[in-house]
PDB file of C-alpha atoms in Angstrom:
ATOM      1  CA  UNK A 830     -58.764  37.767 -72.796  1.00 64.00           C
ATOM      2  CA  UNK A 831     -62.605  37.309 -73.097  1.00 71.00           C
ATOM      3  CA  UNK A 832     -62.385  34.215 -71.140  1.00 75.00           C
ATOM      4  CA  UNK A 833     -60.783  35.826 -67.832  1.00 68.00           C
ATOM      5  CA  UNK A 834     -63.063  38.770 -68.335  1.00 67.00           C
ATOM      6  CA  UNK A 835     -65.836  36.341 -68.298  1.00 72.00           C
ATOM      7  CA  UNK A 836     -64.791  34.181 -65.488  1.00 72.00           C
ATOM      8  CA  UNK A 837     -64.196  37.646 -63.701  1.00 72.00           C
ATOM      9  CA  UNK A 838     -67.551  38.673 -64.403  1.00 72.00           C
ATOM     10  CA  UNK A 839     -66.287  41.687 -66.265  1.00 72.00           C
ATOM     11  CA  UNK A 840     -68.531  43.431 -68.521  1.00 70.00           C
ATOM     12  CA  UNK A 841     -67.101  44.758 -71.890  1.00 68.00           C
ATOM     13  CA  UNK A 842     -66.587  48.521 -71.969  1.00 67.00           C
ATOM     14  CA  UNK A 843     -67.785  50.477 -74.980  1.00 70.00           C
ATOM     15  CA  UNK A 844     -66.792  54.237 -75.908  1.00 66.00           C
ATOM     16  CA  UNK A 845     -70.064  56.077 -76.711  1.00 67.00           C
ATOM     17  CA  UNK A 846     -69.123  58.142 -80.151  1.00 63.00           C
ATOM     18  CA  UNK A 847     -70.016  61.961 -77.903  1.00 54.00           C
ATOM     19  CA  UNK A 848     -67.035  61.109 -75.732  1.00 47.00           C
ATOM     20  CA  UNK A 849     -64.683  61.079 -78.776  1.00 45.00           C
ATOM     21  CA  UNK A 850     -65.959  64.389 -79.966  1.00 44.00           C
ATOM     22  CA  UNK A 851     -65.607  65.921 -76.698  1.00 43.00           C
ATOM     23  CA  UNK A 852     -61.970  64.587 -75.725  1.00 42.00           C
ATOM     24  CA  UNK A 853     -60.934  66.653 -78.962  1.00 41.00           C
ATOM     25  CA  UNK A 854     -61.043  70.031 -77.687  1.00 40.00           C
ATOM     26  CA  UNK A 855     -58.845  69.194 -74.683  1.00 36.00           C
ATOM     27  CA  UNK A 856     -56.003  67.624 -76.986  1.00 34.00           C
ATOM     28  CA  UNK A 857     -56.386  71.059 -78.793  1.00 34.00           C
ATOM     29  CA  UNK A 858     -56.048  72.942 -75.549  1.00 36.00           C
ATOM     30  CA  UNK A 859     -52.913  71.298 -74.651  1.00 38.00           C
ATOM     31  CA  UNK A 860     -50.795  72.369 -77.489  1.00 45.00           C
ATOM     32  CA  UNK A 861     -47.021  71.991 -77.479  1.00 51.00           C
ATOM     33  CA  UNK A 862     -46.474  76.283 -77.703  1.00 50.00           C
ATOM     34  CA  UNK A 863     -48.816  76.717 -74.887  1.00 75.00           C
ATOM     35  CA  UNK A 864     -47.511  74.479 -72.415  1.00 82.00           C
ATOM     36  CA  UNK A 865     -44.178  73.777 -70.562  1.00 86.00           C
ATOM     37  CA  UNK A 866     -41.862  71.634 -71.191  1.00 89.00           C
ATOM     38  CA  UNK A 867     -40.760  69.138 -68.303  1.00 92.00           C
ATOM     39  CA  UNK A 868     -37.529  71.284 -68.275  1.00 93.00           C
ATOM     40  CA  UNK A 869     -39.250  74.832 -68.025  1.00 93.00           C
ATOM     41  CA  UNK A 870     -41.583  73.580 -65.196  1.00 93.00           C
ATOM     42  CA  UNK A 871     -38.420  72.086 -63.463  1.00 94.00           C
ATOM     43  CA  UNK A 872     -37.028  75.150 -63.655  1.00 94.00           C
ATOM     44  CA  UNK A 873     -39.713  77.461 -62.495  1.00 94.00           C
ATOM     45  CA  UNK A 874     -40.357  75.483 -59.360  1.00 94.00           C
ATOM     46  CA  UNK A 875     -36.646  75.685 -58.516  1.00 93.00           C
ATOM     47  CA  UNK A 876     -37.227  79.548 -58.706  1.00 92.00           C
ATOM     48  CA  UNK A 877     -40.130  79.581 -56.544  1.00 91.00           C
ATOM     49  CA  UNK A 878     -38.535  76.975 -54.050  1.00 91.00           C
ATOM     50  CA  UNK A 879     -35.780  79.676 -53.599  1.00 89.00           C
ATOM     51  CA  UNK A 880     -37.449  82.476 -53.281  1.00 88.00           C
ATOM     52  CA  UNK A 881     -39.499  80.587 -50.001  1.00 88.00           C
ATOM     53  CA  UNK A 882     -42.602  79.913 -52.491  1.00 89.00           C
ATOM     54  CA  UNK A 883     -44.419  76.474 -53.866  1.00 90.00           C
ATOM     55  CA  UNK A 884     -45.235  75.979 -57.289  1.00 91.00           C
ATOM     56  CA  UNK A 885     -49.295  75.645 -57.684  1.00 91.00           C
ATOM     57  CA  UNK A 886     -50.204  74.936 -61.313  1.00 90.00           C
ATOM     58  CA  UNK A 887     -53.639  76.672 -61.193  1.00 92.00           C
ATOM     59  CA  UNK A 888     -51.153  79.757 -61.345  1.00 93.00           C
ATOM     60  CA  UNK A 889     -49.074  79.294 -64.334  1.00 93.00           C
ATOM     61  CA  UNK A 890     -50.868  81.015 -67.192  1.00 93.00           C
ATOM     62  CA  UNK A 891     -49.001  80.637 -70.914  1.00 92.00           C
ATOM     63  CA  UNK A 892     -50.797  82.897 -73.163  1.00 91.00           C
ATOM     64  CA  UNK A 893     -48.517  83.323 -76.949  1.00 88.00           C
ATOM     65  CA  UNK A 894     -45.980  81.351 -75.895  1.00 88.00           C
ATOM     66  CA  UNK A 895     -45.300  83.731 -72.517  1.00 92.00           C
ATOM     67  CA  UNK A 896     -45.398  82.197 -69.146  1.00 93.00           C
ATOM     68  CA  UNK A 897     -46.521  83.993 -66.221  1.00 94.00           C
ATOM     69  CA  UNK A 898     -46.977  83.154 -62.398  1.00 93.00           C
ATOM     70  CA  UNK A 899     -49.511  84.996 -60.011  1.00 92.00           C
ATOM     71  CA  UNK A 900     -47.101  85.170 -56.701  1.00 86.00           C
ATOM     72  CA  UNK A 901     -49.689  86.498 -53.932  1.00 84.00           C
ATOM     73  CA  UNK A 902     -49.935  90.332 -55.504  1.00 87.00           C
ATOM     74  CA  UNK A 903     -47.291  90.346 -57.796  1.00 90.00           C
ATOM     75  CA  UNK A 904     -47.257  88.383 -61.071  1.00 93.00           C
ATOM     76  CA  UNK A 905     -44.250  87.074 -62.689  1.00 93.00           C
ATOM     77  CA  UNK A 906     -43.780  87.104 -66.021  1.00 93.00           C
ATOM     78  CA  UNK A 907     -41.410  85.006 -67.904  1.00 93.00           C
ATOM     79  CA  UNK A 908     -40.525  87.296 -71.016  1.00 91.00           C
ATOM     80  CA  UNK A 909     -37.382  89.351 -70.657  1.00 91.00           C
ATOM     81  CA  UNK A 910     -35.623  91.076 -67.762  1.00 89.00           C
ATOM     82  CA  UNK A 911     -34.728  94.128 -69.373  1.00 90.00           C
ATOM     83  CA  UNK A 912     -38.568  95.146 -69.804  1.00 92.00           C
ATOM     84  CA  UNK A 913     -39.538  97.517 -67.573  1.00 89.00           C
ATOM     85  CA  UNK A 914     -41.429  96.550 -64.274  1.00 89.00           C
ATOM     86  CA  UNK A 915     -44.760  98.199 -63.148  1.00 89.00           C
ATOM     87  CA  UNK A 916     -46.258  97.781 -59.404  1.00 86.00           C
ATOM     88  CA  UNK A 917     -47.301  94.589 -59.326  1.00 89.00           C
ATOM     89  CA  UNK A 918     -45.454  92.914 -62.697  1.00 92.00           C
ATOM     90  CA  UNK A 919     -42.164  91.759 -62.359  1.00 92.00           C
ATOM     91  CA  UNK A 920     -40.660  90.430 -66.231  1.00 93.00           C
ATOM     92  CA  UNK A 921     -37.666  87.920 -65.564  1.00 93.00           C
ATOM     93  CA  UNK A 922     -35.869  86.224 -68.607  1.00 93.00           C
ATOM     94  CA  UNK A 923     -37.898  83.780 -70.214  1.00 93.00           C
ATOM     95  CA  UNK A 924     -37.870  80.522 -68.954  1.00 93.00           C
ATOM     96  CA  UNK A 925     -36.561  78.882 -72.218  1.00 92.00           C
ATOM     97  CA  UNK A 926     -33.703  81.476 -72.362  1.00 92.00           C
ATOM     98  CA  UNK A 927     -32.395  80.298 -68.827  1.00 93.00           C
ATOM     99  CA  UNK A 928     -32.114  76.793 -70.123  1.00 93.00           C
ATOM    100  CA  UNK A 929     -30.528  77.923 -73.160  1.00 93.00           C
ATOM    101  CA  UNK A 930     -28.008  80.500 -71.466  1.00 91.00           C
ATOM    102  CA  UNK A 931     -27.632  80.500 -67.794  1.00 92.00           C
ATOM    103  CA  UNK A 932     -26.059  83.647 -67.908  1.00 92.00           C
ATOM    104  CA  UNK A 933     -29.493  84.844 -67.946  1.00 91.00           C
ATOM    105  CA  UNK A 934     -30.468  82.773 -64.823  1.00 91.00           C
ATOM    106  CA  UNK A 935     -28.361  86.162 -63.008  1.00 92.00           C
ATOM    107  CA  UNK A 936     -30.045  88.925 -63.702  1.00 92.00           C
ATOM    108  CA  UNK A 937     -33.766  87.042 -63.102  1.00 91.00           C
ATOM    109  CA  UNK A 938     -31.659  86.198 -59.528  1.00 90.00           C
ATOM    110  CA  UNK A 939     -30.861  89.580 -59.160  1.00 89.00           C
ATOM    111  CA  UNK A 940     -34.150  91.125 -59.512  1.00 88.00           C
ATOM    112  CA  UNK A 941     -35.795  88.062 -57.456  1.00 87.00           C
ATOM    113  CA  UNK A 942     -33.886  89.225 -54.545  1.00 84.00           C
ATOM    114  CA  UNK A 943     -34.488  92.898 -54.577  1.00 79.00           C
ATOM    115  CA  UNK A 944     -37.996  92.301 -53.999  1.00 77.00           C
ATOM    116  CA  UNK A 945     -40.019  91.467 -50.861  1.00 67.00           C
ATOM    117  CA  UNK A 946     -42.586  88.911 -51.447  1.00 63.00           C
ATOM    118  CA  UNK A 947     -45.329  88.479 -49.078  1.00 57.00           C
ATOM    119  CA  UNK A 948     -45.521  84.681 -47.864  1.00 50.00           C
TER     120      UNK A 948
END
């Protein structure tokens, strides 16, 4: 290996020690309860492909285990469809429930449809 980085002309790389201490808090950031799973994400961008919508990541916020999507004015928030809406908040069943029972994927349908989202 150091011979065909040599006859390359490739210099050796070297991690300086402050890059390892920063790196940390990212791995911390990215916990498993505050992120979704490969599942969960393919799930909520089949929900907002349906309802005419792309899935842009800066949106998705997880905050105690609770996902919600800004949508234009109206945020979605993935934490039970039998809470009760406001103006602007629309709650859908969770995201992990759906997988787990998709008899729940209905009523989050249901209450997708009755509202008009602005494209």
């Amino acid at each position: 290996m150091k011979q065909l980085a040599k006859e390359l002309n490739l210099l050796p790389l070297r991690l300086k020690k402050d890059t390892a201490a920063s790196a940390q808090p990212v791995a911390a950031a990215n916990t498993p309860g505050e992120t979704l799973n490969k599942e969960e994400l393919r799930l909520l961008v089949k929900i907002l492909k349906a309802i005419g919508h792309t899935c842009e990541h800066p949106n998705i916020r997880i905050q105690n285990g609770i996902t919600s999507y800004t949508l234009n004015q109206i945020t979605l928030i993935f934490d039970g469809v039998n809470k009760t809406d406001e103006h602007n908040v629309l709650h859908l069943s969770s995201l992990k429930q759906m997988l787990e029972d998709p008899a729940e994927k209905r009523p989050t349908w249901e209450k997708l449809k009755s509202i008009q989202f602005d494209a």
